Short mmCIF file of C-alpha atoms and ligand atoms in Angstrom, two decimals:
data_model
loop_
_atom_site.label_atom_id
_atom_site.label_comp_id
_atom_site.label_asym_id
_atom_site.label_seq_id
_atom_site.Cartn_x
_atom_site.Cartn_y
_atom_site.Cartn_z
CA MET A 1 14.17 13.62 50.02
CA GLU A 2 14.59 11.05 52.65
CA ALA A 3 15.27 8.12 50.68
CA CYS A 4 17.87 9.90 48.66
CA LYS A 5 19.96 10.85 51.76
CA LYS A 6 19.89 7.29 52.97
CA ILE A 7 21.26 6.05 49.56
CA GLN A 8 24.51 7.97 50.21
CA LEU A 9 25.11 5.15 52.70
CA VAL A 10 24.88 2.40 49.81
CA TYR A 11 28.26 2.02 48.48
CA ILE A 12 28.84 -0.61 45.77
CA PHE A 13 26.63 -2.43 43.30
CA ARG A 14 29.09 -4.94 41.87
CA SER A 15 26.57 -7.21 40.03
CA TRP A 16 25.82 -4.33 37.52
CA GLY A 17 29.53 -3.54 36.84
CA GLY A 18 28.72 -0.08 37.80
CA TRP A 19 29.87 1.60 40.99
CA MET A 20 28.27 3.74 43.28
CA ILE A 21 30.53 4.60 46.37
CA LYS A 22 30.23 6.51 49.38
CA LYS A 23 32.91 9.43 50.03
CA GLY A 24 35.47 8.08 52.83
CA LEU A 25 34.70 4.45 52.75
CA SER A 26 37.51 2.05 52.53
CA VAL A 27 35.83 0.47 49.49
CA LEU A 28 36.73 3.56 47.53
CA THR A 29 40.36 2.47 47.51
CA ARG A 30 39.35 -0.93 46.13
CA VAL A 31 37.49 0.58 43.27
CA LYS A 32 40.46 3.00 42.54
CA GLU A 33 42.83 -0.09 42.38
CA GLU A 34 40.58 -2.17 40.38
CA THR A 35 39.44 0.45 37.78
CA GLY A 36 42.57 2.75 37.81
CA ALA A 37 39.45 5.12 37.17
CA THR A 38 38.28 8.65 38.42
CA ARG A 39 35.36 9.25 40.37
CA PHE A 40 32.88 12.00 40.17
CA GLU A 41 30.10 13.55 42.41
CA SER A 42 26.56 14.32 41.71
CA LYS A 43 25.51 17.59 42.61
CA ASN A 44 22.35 19.43 43.08
CA PRO A 45 22.79 22.30 40.51
CA ALA A 46 20.42 24.57 42.66
CA ILE A 47 22.58 24.19 45.94
CA LEU A 48 26.11 23.23 44.85
CA SER A 49 27.10 22.22 48.46
CA ASP A 50 24.38 19.40 48.21
CA VAL A 51 26.19 16.33 47.18
CA LEU A 52 23.97 13.37 46.08
CA GLY A 53 26.60 10.79 46.02
CA VAL A 54 30.23 9.88 44.63
CA PHE A 55 30.33 7.36 41.76
CA GLY A 56 33.33 5.68 40.10
CA CYS A 57 33.89 5.51 36.23
CA ALA A 58 33.58 1.79 35.06
CA SER A 59 36.86 0.74 33.60
CA LYS A 60 37.41 -1.06 30.16
CA LYS A 61 37.69 -4.22 32.07
CA GLN A 62 34.45 -3.72 33.74
CA ILE A 63 32.67 -2.71 30.54
CA GLU A 64 33.76 -5.84 28.91
CA SER A 65 32.85 -8.27 31.77
CA VAL A 66 29.33 -6.44 31.97
CA CYS A 67 28.73 -6.93 28.05
CA LEU A 68 29.82 -10.49 28.38
CA ALA A 69 27.54 -11.12 31.24
CA ALA A 70 24.99 -9.59 29.35
CA LYS A 71 25.53 -11.60 26.33
CA LYS A 72 25.21 -14.67 28.28
CA ALA A 73 21.90 -13.53 29.89
CA PHE A 74 20.47 -12.81 26.43
CA LEU A 75 20.31 -16.50 25.78
CA THR A 76 17.75 -17.08 28.33
CA TRP A 77 16.05 -13.72 28.30
CA LYS A 78 15.06 -13.97 24.59
CA LYS A 79 13.41 -17.17 25.31
CA VAL A 80 11.09 -15.71 28.02
CA PRO A 81 7.60 -15.42 26.33
CA PRO A 82 6.92 -11.98 25.39
CA PRO A 83 3.70 -11.65 27.44
CA VAL A 84 5.83 -12.66 30.43
CA ARG A 85 8.43 -10.02 29.72
CA ALA A 86 5.71 -7.55 29.20
CA GLY A 87 4.48 -8.53 32.55
CA ILE A 88 7.65 -7.24 33.92
CA ILE A 89 7.44 -4.03 32.17
CA HIS A 90 3.85 -3.73 33.51
CA ASN A 91 5.32 -3.95 37.14
CA PHE A 92 7.82 -1.39 36.34
CA GLY A 93 5.12 1.01 35.23
CA VAL A 94 3.25 0.20 38.60
CA LEU A 95 6.53 0.72 40.80
CA LEU A 96 7.30 4.09 38.80
CA GLY A 97 3.69 5.27 39.79
CA ARG A 98 4.10 4.27 43.34
CA ASN A 99 7.35 6.08 43.52
CA LYS A 100 6.33 8.95 41.30
CA GLU A 101 6.54 11.63 43.82
CA ALA A 102 9.90 10.71 45.40
CA LEU A 103 11.63 9.83 42.03
CA SER A 104 10.35 13.37 40.59
CA ARG A 105 11.90 15.14 43.63
CA LEU A 106 15.24 13.31 43.19
CA ILE A 107 15.14 14.16 39.32
CA THR A 108 14.55 17.83 40.50
CA ARG A 109 17.27 17.67 43.10
CA GLU A 110 19.82 15.98 40.87
CA MET A 111 19.49 18.09 37.52
CA GLY A 112 17.39 21.19 38.29
CA LYS A 113 14.25 20.82 36.26
CA PRO A 114 11.03 22.07 37.85
CA ILE A 115 9.18 19.67 40.04
CA LYS A 116 6.05 19.73 37.77
CA GLU A 117 8.11 18.91 34.84
CA ALA A 118 10.01 16.22 36.76
CA ARG A 119 6.62 14.55 37.29
CA GLY A 120 6.04 14.91 33.81
CA ASP A 121 9.30 13.06 33.05
CA VAL A 122 8.30 10.08 35.32
CA GLN A 123 4.75 10.07 33.76
CA GLU A 124 6.16 9.96 30.25
CA ALA A 125 7.98 6.54 31.61
CA ILE A 126 4.70 5.14 33.07
CA ASP A 127 3.04 5.84 29.59
CA THR A 128 5.67 3.97 27.89
CA CYS A 129 5.24 0.96 30.23
CA GLN A 130 1.61 1.20 29.68
CA PHE A 131 1.69 1.08 25.82
CA PHE A 132 4.37 -1.70 25.75
CA ALA A 133 2.75 -3.83 28.33
CA GLY A 134 0.02 -4.48 25.70
CA GLU A 135 2.63 -4.99 22.98
CA GLY A 136 3.79 -8.10 24.59
CA ARG A 137 0.77 -9.85 23.34
CA ARG A 138 0.99 -8.50 19.80
CA LEU A 139 4.85 -8.03 18.63
CA TYR A 140 2.78 -8.87 15.32
CA GLY A 141 4.32 -10.71 12.49
CA MET A 142 2.41 -11.86 9.16
CA THR A 143 1.37 -15.07 7.64
CA THR A 144 1.26 -14.80 4.06
CA PRO A 145 0.30 -17.44 1.35
CA SER A 146 2.98 -19.08 -0.67
CA GLU A 147 3.05 -19.34 -4.64
CA LEU A 148 3.51 -23.08 -4.15
CA PRO A 149 1.10 -25.75 -2.37
CA PHE A 150 1.65 -27.10 0.88
CA LYS A 151 3.89 -24.32 1.81
CA GLU A 152 3.49 -21.81 4.77
CA LEU A 153 5.19 -18.47 4.89
CA TYR A 154 5.73 -16.20 8.19
CA THR A 155 7.52 -13.34 9.73
CA TYR A 156 8.86 -13.05 13.12
CA ARG A 157 10.21 -10.02 15.05
CA ARG A 158 13.73 -11.46 16.61
CA PRO A 159 15.63 -9.63 19.15
CA VAL A 160 18.78 -7.94 18.22
CA GLY A 161 21.11 -8.86 21.31
CA VAL A 162 23.18 -6.62 23.49
CA PHE A 163 21.84 -3.19 23.31
CA ALA A 164 24.31 -0.42 24.67
CA CYS A 165 22.95 3.00 25.31
CA ILE A 166 24.26 6.45 26.20
CA THR A 167 21.55 8.87 27.49
CA ALA A 168 21.55 12.70 28.42
CA GLY A 169 20.58 14.27 31.85
CA ASN A 170 17.84 16.39 30.65
CA PHE A 171 15.23 13.66 30.67
CA PRO A 172 16.80 11.12 33.01
CA VAL A 173 13.85 8.98 33.37
CA ALA A 174 11.55 9.36 30.44
CA VAL A 175 14.34 9.11 27.59
CA PRO A 176 15.86 5.87 29.03
CA SER A 177 12.46 4.54 29.31
CA TRP A 178 11.91 5.11 25.71
CA TYR A 179 14.90 2.95 24.90
CA PHE A 180 15.05 0.05 27.51
CA VAL A 181 11.08 -0.57 27.81
CA PRO A 182 10.79 -1.73 24.08
CA ALA A 183 14.25 -2.96 24.07
CA LEU A 184 13.73 -5.30 26.98
CA LEU A 185 10.09 -6.24 25.85
CA CYS A 186 11.48 -7.42 22.64
CA GLY A 187 14.02 -9.73 24.27
CA ASN A 188 17.13 -7.61 24.26
CA VAL A 189 19.67 -7.32 27.16
CA CYS A 190 20.81 -3.73 27.99
CA VAL A 191 23.91 -2.00 29.04
CA TRP A 192 23.36 1.65 30.01
CA LYS A 193 25.86 4.45 30.55
CA PRO A 194 23.46 7.15 31.99
CA SER A 195 24.49 11.06 31.95
CA GLU A 196 27.11 11.94 34.70
CA ASP A 197 24.72 14.60 35.74
CA THR A 198 22.00 12.05 36.90
CA PRO A 199 23.58 8.87 38.19
CA LEU A 200 21.36 8.46 41.33
CA THR A 201 18.29 8.86 39.38
CA SER A 202 19.64 6.35 36.98
CA TYR A 203 20.52 3.86 39.84
CA TYR A 204 16.96 4.19 41.13
CA PHE A 205 15.75 3.78 37.59
CA ALA A 206 17.63 0.36 37.50
CA GLN A 207 16.68 -0.46 41.08
CA LEU A 208 12.88 -0.25 40.09
CA LEU A 209 13.57 -2.34 36.96
CA TYR A 210 15.13 -4.99 39.00
CA LYS A 211 12.23 -4.80 41.77
CA SER A 212 9.91 -5.48 38.86
CA GLY A 213 11.25 -8.98 38.35
CA LEU A 214 14.14 -8.68 35.70
CA PRO A 215 16.53 -11.37 35.95
CA LYS A 216 20.20 -10.68 36.79
CA ASN A 217 22.39 -9.35 34.13
CA VAL A 218 19.50 -8.70 31.74
CA PHE A 219 20.01 -4.70 32.59
CA ASN A 220 23.26 -3.26 33.46
CA VAL A 221 24.46 0.25 34.45
CA LEU A 222 27.84 1.62 34.03
CA PHE A 223 28.63 4.92 35.62
CA GLY A 224 31.18 7.34 33.82
CA LYS A 225 32.24 10.95 33.39
CA GLY A 226 34.06 12.72 30.71
CA ALA A 227 36.01 12.25 27.53
CA GLY A 228 38.46 9.34 27.17
CA SER A 229 36.25 7.48 29.63
CA THR A 230 33.46 5.01 30.19
CA GLY A 231 31.13 6.34 27.43
CA GLU A 232 33.96 6.14 24.68
CA TRP A 233 35.09 2.80 25.91
CA LEU A 234 31.63 1.60 25.49
CA ILE A 235 31.35 2.76 21.97
CA GLN A 236 34.44 0.66 21.31
CA GLY A 237 32.69 -2.27 22.47
CA VAL A 238 31.01 -2.22 19.09
CA GLU A 239 34.27 -2.59 17.38
CA LYS A 240 35.00 -5.62 19.64
CA GLU A 241 31.72 -7.48 18.97
CA LEU A 242 30.58 -6.90 22.52
CA ILE A 243 27.39 -4.91 21.52
CA ASP A 244 24.91 -5.49 18.65
CA LYS A 245 23.02 -2.39 18.89
CA PHE A 246 23.78 1.20 20.04
CA GLY A 247 21.45 4.01 21.09
CA PHE A 248 22.47 7.50 21.76
CA THR A 249 20.49 10.77 22.73
CA GLY A 250 22.93 13.86 22.99
CA SER A 251 24.88 16.18 20.43
CA THR A 252 24.96 15.82 16.91
CA ALA A 253 29.00 15.81 17.12
CA VAL A 254 29.18 12.51 19.42
CA GLY A 255 26.08 11.02 17.32
CA VAL A 256 28.21 11.29 14.13
CA ARG A 257 31.03 9.46 16.01
CA ILE A 258 28.91 6.58 17.11
CA GLY A 259 27.42 6.53 13.51
CA GLU A 260 30.91 5.99 11.99
CA VAL A 261 31.80 3.15 14.34
CA CYS A 262 28.32 1.42 13.77
CA GLY A 263 28.68 2.10 10.18
CA ARG A 264 32.09 0.36 10.13
CA ASN A 265 30.67 -2.56 11.78
CA LEU A 266 27.50 -2.89 9.77
CA GLN A 267 25.21 -1.69 12.66
CA GLN A 268 22.43 0.87 12.46
CA PRO A 269 22.44 2.91 15.80
CA CYS A 270 19.60 4.71 17.05
CA LEU A 271 20.54 8.22 17.01
CA GLU A 272 18.52 11.03 18.74
CA LEU A 273 20.44 14.21 18.31
CA GLY A 274 20.10 17.95 18.76
CA GLY A 275 17.76 20.54 17.09
CA LYS A 276 17.27 24.05 16.24
CA ASN A 277 13.53 24.03 16.43
CA PRO A 278 11.53 26.53 14.66
CA MET A 279 8.09 28.16 15.67
CA VAL A 280 6.22 30.26 13.12
CA VAL A 281 3.65 32.70 13.95
CA MET A 282 1.50 33.78 11.11
CA GLU A 283 -0.47 37.10 10.94
CA ASP A 284 -3.81 35.49 11.82
CA ALA A 285 -2.54 33.56 14.92
CA ASP A 286 -4.07 33.57 18.33
CA LEU A 287 -1.14 35.98 19.74
CA GLU A 288 -2.11 35.36 23.30
CA LEU A 289 -1.63 31.46 22.88
CA ALA A 290 1.46 31.62 20.81
CA SER A 291 3.32 34.01 23.16
CA THR A 292 2.61 31.60 26.07
CA SER A 293 3.72 28.78 24.11
CA ALA A 294 6.87 30.50 22.87
CA LEU A 295 7.79 31.26 26.50
CA TRP A 296 7.16 27.68 27.42
CA ALA A 297 9.18 26.26 24.40
CA GLY A 298 11.89 28.61 24.88
CA PHE A 299 12.49 28.67 28.66
CA GLY A 300 10.89 25.42 29.99
CA THR A 301 13.52 22.98 31.38
CA ALA A 302 15.71 26.09 30.97
CA GLY A 303 15.73 25.55 27.39
CA GLN A 304 17.55 22.39 27.82
CA ARG A 305 15.17 19.87 25.78
CA CYS A 306 16.28 18.67 22.24
CA THR A 307 12.77 19.97 21.53
CA SER A 308 13.36 23.48 22.89
CA LEU A 309 12.57 26.60 20.66
CA GLY A 310 15.48 27.70 18.59
CA ASN A 311 14.15 29.99 16.00
CA LEU A 312 10.93 31.96 16.42
CA ILE A 313 9.87 33.15 13.19
CA LEU A 314 7.17 35.99 13.12
CA HIS A 315 5.25 37.43 10.29
CA GLY A 316 6.03 41.05 9.80
CA ALA A 317 2.37 42.14 10.39
CA ILE A 318 2.07 40.92 14.03
CA ARG A 319 5.74 41.05 15.00
CA ASP A 320 5.83 44.09 17.17
CA LYS A 321 2.47 43.33 18.94
CA PHE A 322 3.68 39.72 19.48
CA LEU A 323 6.89 40.82 20.98
CA LYS A 324 5.00 43.19 23.28
CA LEU A 325 3.09 40.29 24.64
CA LEU A 326 5.92 38.01 24.80
CA LEU A 327 8.24 40.37 26.70
CA ALA A 328 5.52 41.35 29.30
CA LYS A 329 5.31 37.53 29.98
CA VAL A 330 9.07 37.17 30.36
CA ALA A 331 9.02 40.04 32.75
CA LYS A 332 6.62 38.07 34.76
CA MET A 333 8.45 34.83 34.74
CA LYS A 334 9.59 33.16 37.89
CA ILE A 335 13.24 31.68 37.87
CA GLY A 336 14.56 30.01 41.12
CA ASP A 337 14.32 26.97 43.28
CA PRO A 338 12.99 24.13 41.20
CA MET A 339 11.12 22.37 43.96
CA ARG A 340 8.51 25.38 43.94
CA GLU A 341 5.34 24.75 41.83
CA ASP A 342 5.16 28.31 40.33
CA ILE A 343 8.72 28.35 38.67
CA VAL A 344 8.90 28.31 34.98
CA TYR A 345 12.81 27.30 35.09
CA GLY A 346 15.30 26.41 37.73
CA PRO A 347 19.13 26.14 37.34
CA MET A 348 21.26 24.86 34.41
CA ILE A 349 21.73 20.90 34.49
CA SER A 350 25.32 21.18 35.44
CA GLU A 351 28.55 23.59 35.29
CA LYS A 352 29.16 22.43 31.90
CA PHE A 353 25.87 23.05 30.42
CA MET A 354 26.16 26.67 32.05
CA SER A 355 29.62 27.37 30.93
CA ASN A 356 28.55 26.34 27.25
CA PHE A 357 25.70 28.72 27.60
CA LEU A 358 27.70 31.70 28.78
CA GLY A 359 30.31 30.75 26.07
CA PHE A 360 27.42 30.98 23.52
CA LEU A 361 26.34 34.59 24.74
CA ASP A 362 29.85 35.81 24.09
CA THR A 363 30.51 34.04 20.73
CA LEU A 364 27.34 33.96 18.80
CA ILE A 365 25.80 37.37 19.65
CA LYS A 366 27.12 40.07 17.13
CA PRO A 367 26.84 43.66 17.02
CA HIS A 368 23.78 43.66 14.48
CA HIS A 369 21.78 41.54 17.01
CA LYS A 370 19.67 43.05 19.46
CA ILE A 371 18.87 41.54 22.84
CA LEU A 372 15.42 42.02 23.88
CA THR A 373 15.95 40.70 27.43
CA LYS A 374 18.14 42.36 30.15
CA PRO A 375 20.22 41.54 32.18
CA ASN A 376 21.91 38.52 30.62
CA GLY A 377 24.36 35.80 31.68
CA ARG A 378 24.56 34.29 35.22
CA MET A 379 22.16 35.56 37.95
CA LYS A 380 24.05 37.11 40.71
CA ASN A 381 21.55 37.09 43.30
CA LEU A 382 21.36 33.00 43.22
CA LYS A 383 25.05 32.61 43.01
CA ASP A 384 24.87 29.29 44.89
CA GLY A 385 23.10 27.61 42.23
CA LEU A 386 23.81 27.55 38.21
CA TYR A 387 20.95 30.01 37.48
CA VAL A 388 21.16 32.07 34.22
CA TYR A 389 18.91 34.94 32.88
CA PRO A 390 16.62 34.15 29.69
CA THR A 391 17.83 35.70 26.67
CA ILE A 392 16.03 36.65 23.39
CA VAL A 393 17.99 37.65 20.51
CA ASP A 394 16.39 39.69 17.64
CA ASN A 395 17.36 40.57 14.19
CA VAL A 396 18.90 37.04 13.47
CA LYS A 397 19.63 36.31 9.74
CA PRO A 398 20.31 33.04 7.88
CA LYS A 399 24.06 33.68 7.70
CA ASP A 400 24.40 34.15 11.44
CA GLU A 401 26.11 31.22 13.29
CA ILE A 402 23.33 31.48 16.13
CA TYR A 403 20.69 30.81 13.40
CA PHE A 404 21.74 27.47 12.76
CA THR A 405 23.76 26.37 16.12
CA GLU A 406 22.05 24.43 18.90
CA THR A 407 22.38 26.61 22.05
CA PHE A 408 20.86 24.21 24.60
CA GLY A 409 19.88 26.81 27.32
CA PRO A 410 17.24 29.67 27.96
CA ILE A 411 17.91 31.49 24.78
CA PHE A 412 16.19 31.81 21.23
CA ASN A 413 16.40 33.93 18.26
CA VAL A 414 13.71 36.11 16.60
CA MET A 415 13.35 36.34 12.95
CA THR A 416 10.93 38.21 10.71
CA CYS A 417 8.97 36.91 7.49
CA LYS A 418 7.00 38.40 4.83
CA ASN A 419 4.93 35.10 4.00
CA LEU A 420 4.52 31.46 4.58
CA GLY A 421 7.04 30.39 1.92
CA GLU A 422 10.02 32.47 3.49
CA ALA A 423 8.82 31.24 7.15
CA ILE A 424 9.20 27.72 5.83
CA ARG A 425 12.51 28.44 4.11
CA LEU A 426 13.79 29.90 7.38
CA ALA A 427 12.38 26.94 9.28
CA ASN A 428 13.97 24.19 7.06
CA GLY A 429 17.35 26.14 6.54
CA THR A 430 19.30 25.23 9.63
CA GLY A 431 20.27 21.56 8.91
CA TYR A 432 18.42 20.14 11.76
CA GLY A 433 14.96 18.69 11.58
CA LEU A 434 13.64 17.47 14.85
CA ALA A 435 10.53 19.47 16.05
CA SER A 436 8.56 22.35 14.76
CA ALA A 437 5.53 24.54 15.25
CA ILE A 438 3.14 26.87 13.48
CA TYR A 439 0.43 29.23 14.77
CA THR A 440 -2.13 30.02 12.23
CA GLN A 441 -5.99 29.62 12.01
CA ASN A 442 -5.60 29.36 8.07
CA PRO A 443 -6.12 25.54 6.91
CA ASN A 444 -4.34 26.40 3.68
CA TYR A 445 -1.26 27.42 5.59
CA ILE A 446 -1.54 24.32 7.79
CA TYR A 447 -1.73 22.06 4.76
CA GLN A 448 1.57 23.96 3.10
CA TRP A 449 3.34 23.67 6.33
CA LYS A 450 2.61 19.99 6.97
CA GLU A 451 3.58 19.09 3.44
CA GLU A 452 6.77 21.18 3.48
CA ILE A 453 8.40 21.45 6.55
CA SER A 454 11.29 19.04 7.02
CA SER A 455 11.02 17.80 10.75
CA GLY A 456 10.36 14.54 12.22
CA MET A 457 7.61 16.13 14.36
CA THR A 458 5.49 19.17 13.80
CA SER A 459 2.69 21.01 16.14
CA ILE A 460 0.06 22.88 14.83
CA ASN A 461 -1.07 25.75 17.33
CA ASN A 462 0.81 23.90 20.00
CA SER A 463 4.47 23.77 21.16
CA PRO A 464 7.34 22.07 19.54
CA SER A 465 8.17 20.13 22.63
CA GLY A 466 5.75 17.90 24.38
CA ALA A 467 5.74 14.78 22.46
CA GLU A 468 3.28 11.80 23.65
CA VAL A 469 4.75 8.41 23.84
CA HIS A 470 2.72 6.73 21.25
CA LEU A 471 3.59 8.74 18.40
CA PRO A 472 7.39 8.37 16.45
CA PHE A 473 9.92 10.61 18.12
CA GLY A 474 13.00 11.55 16.04
CA GLY A 475 14.34 13.97 13.51
CA ASN A 476 15.73 14.51 10.01
CA GLY A 477 19.09 15.95 9.00
CA LYS A 478 21.56 16.74 11.75
CA SER A 479 18.70 15.64 14.27
CA GLY A 480 19.56 11.92 13.80
CA ASN A 481 19.86 9.04 11.42
CA GLY A 482 16.08 8.66 10.48
CA SER A 483 15.64 6.30 13.51
CA ARG A 484 12.45 6.78 15.66
CA LEU A 485 11.68 6.13 19.27
CA SER A 486 8.30 5.52 20.70
CA GLY A 487 5.06 3.99 19.55
CA ILE A 488 5.14 0.86 17.41
CA TRP A 489 7.85 2.42 15.25
CA VAL A 490 10.54 1.74 17.83
CA LEU A 491 10.01 -2.00 17.41
CA ASP A 492 11.86 -1.72 14.21
CA GLN A 493 14.97 -0.58 16.49
CA PHE A 494 14.80 -3.50 18.83
CA THR A 495 13.97 -6.51 16.48
CA ARG A 496 15.07 -7.92 13.15
CA TRP A 497 12.67 -9.35 10.82
CA GLN A 498 12.89 -13.10 10.05
CA ALA A 499 11.35 -14.83 7.12
CA VAL A 500 10.17 -18.40 7.60
CA ASN A 501 9.15 -20.74 4.90
CA TRP A 502 7.83 -24.16 5.78
CA ASP A 503 7.47 -26.76 3.00
CA LEU A 504 5.09 -29.49 4.01
CA SER A 505 4.89 -31.15 0.33
CA GLY A 506 7.71 -33.56 1.20
CA LYS A 507 9.50 -32.58 -2.15
CA LEU A 508 12.02 -29.93 -3.11
CA GLN A 509 9.56 -27.22 -4.52
CA LEU A 510 11.68 -24.32 -6.36
CA ALA A 511 9.88 -20.84 -6.16
CA GLN A 512 9.84 -18.89 -9.44
CA ILE A 513 10.97 -22.03 -11.30
CA GLU A 514 8.45 -24.73 -10.58
CA THR A 515 5.52 -22.22 -9.99
CA THR A 516 2.60 -22.98 -12.16
CA TYR A 517 1.41 -19.56 -13.58
CA ILE A 518 -1.53 -19.62 -15.95
CA GLU A 519 -0.75 -17.96 -19.46
CA PRO A 520 -3.23 -15.55 -20.99
CA ASP A 521 -4.70 -16.16 -24.42
CA LEU A 522 -2.74 -13.48 -26.10
CA ASP A 523 -4.51 -13.95 -29.52
CA TYR A 524 -7.85 -12.82 -28.18
CA LYS A 525 -9.24 -9.58 -29.62
CA ILE A 526 -12.43 -7.84 -29.09
C1 LIG B 1 14.65 15.35 24.70
O1 LIG B 1 14.71 16.54 25.08
O2 LIG B 1 15.42 14.66 24.55
O3 LIG B 1 8.83 16.41 23.66
C2 LIG B 1 13.21 14.74 24.89
C3 LIG B 1 9.36 16.67 24.69
C4 LIG B 1 9.55 15.70 25.65
C5 LIG B 1 10.86 14.84 25.42
C6 LIG B 1 12.15 15.63 25.16
N1 LIG B 1 8.47 14.85 25.73
O4 LIG B 1 10.02 17.83 24.74
#
C-alpha cells in the first residue's frame, strides 16, 4: 500500500501525546530521553521482514499531560451542540468510506486478517457512524408531569468526561469505533491506547477523525506495548482522578484488574472480554449450512474473534455425518496470503498470539482427546509468516480445561449431546456468556434455547460471530461486567442521567408532603 510506505517518513505527532517515530531519525533519541521508554515495531505477520513503523511507548508523564489536556478540551467539547458533534461523526463515516480500500489493506498488512474481512471491519465502523450521526438529533430525554402545580420535570443525558480506552488488535477499526463514535457524539473526550499490534492502523483512525473536523485534544492516542508500560499506567490514571470512564476489549484477566481499580474509585468500566462460544447442531439441522457456518465461526479471522466458535456441540444422531461434511470442508480450506480474496484465514495477529496458541496445543490437549485434523502446529512451508494449522479436538468433556479456556486461535472442541437439555447445559457451563448459536428447524427447540441460553448474543441458524452494529454487543459471566456496546444501549455507557425539576410557582412546594392527594370514600360498600 502506497500511503503506508510513505507514512514511515512521518516521525512524530506530539499533539496527541503519542509517538510514532522513524527508525534512524535523530528524534528517536529525543523521545528516548523524554520518555525513558522503549519503542516497538509494527510488523506484517504474513511477512515478518515487512516493518510498518517504529513506535515509542508513551511515558507516565505523557499520559498525565494528555489526560489533563483532554480534561481541558472537555469543557468546550461538551458545549458543542450534539447535532454539530454528529456532523463530525457523519464526516468520519464519509472519510472512512472514501479510504475503505486503503485502510482495509493496511489492516490486512498490519494484523493479517483476510482482505475481505478487513473490508468488513471498516464497514462496521462506517455503519456505526451512520447510526450515530442520526443520534445527534435524538439523544432523547423525557419530560414527565409533576405531582405539584407549576412545576416541570425533565431528564437529560450528560457526558461523563475523560474516557480512556484500551482495545485489542483483532478488530482495529470496528471495535474502536464502537467506543469512540458514541463517546464523542455524547460529548466526551477520549484517550486511546490501541493494541501494540495495530499502531499504524490506529494512527490513521485518529487521522481520519481529525480530518473530519474534531477539535484539538478531544481525541488522543497513546502508543504502548507490554506489561509495566503505557497500558498499565493509563489504568492507574483512574486512581489519580485523570479519567472518568474506562473501556476495555481484551482478556478476562486484564478486565478483572481494570474492574477492581474502577470499582475502588466508584466507576463502572465498559468491559468486553473473552468467550468460549458454543454452537449446537440438533438432529434436524441443515447440516450443509451448519458445517459451512462452523468452519467460518471456528477459523474465520484465524479464530481470533471474541465471538469465535469454542465448543461445537453435536447431537449424537447426526454427529458422524456432520463431522464428515465438516472435515471435507476443512481439507479444501485455503490458508495463506491474507491479501488474496479466496483465503479462509491468514497468519496469527502477532508472535504472542501464535506462541499462546502453540502453548495451548501442548498443554490443553490430553490423551483422551482425539484431534480430527492433521498436521497441527506451525505451518512449515509458510515459515516467513505466523501461520498455524487448523485444529479440531474431539471427545472433549466438561471437566477438561480446554472446555472452559478461551484459546483464541484456529481451534475448537467437539462435544456430543443426547438432547437439547444436555446441549444447553454444555453451552452454559464454561462460565463465559458472549455469543452462541443453534442450528435446528424446530420452533420448540428455538424457543427453549432463547429462554435458557445465558449469552449476551445468540444466533439461530447463523454463526455466533457477525454482530450488526445496531444490536447490543456484550456478554454475561466472565465475558464482561454486563455493559453493552453498540446500538442505543451504548448511550448508557457514555452519558449519565440528570433529573431536572423546575418550579415556576414562586413558593417552596414540598413533594410528597404538600401534594394534595384525594382520599377515597372508604365507607362505601356495594
Ligand atoms: C471482537 O472480536 O472483539 O460479531 C469483535 C463479530 C464482529 C465483532 C467481533 N462483528 O464477530
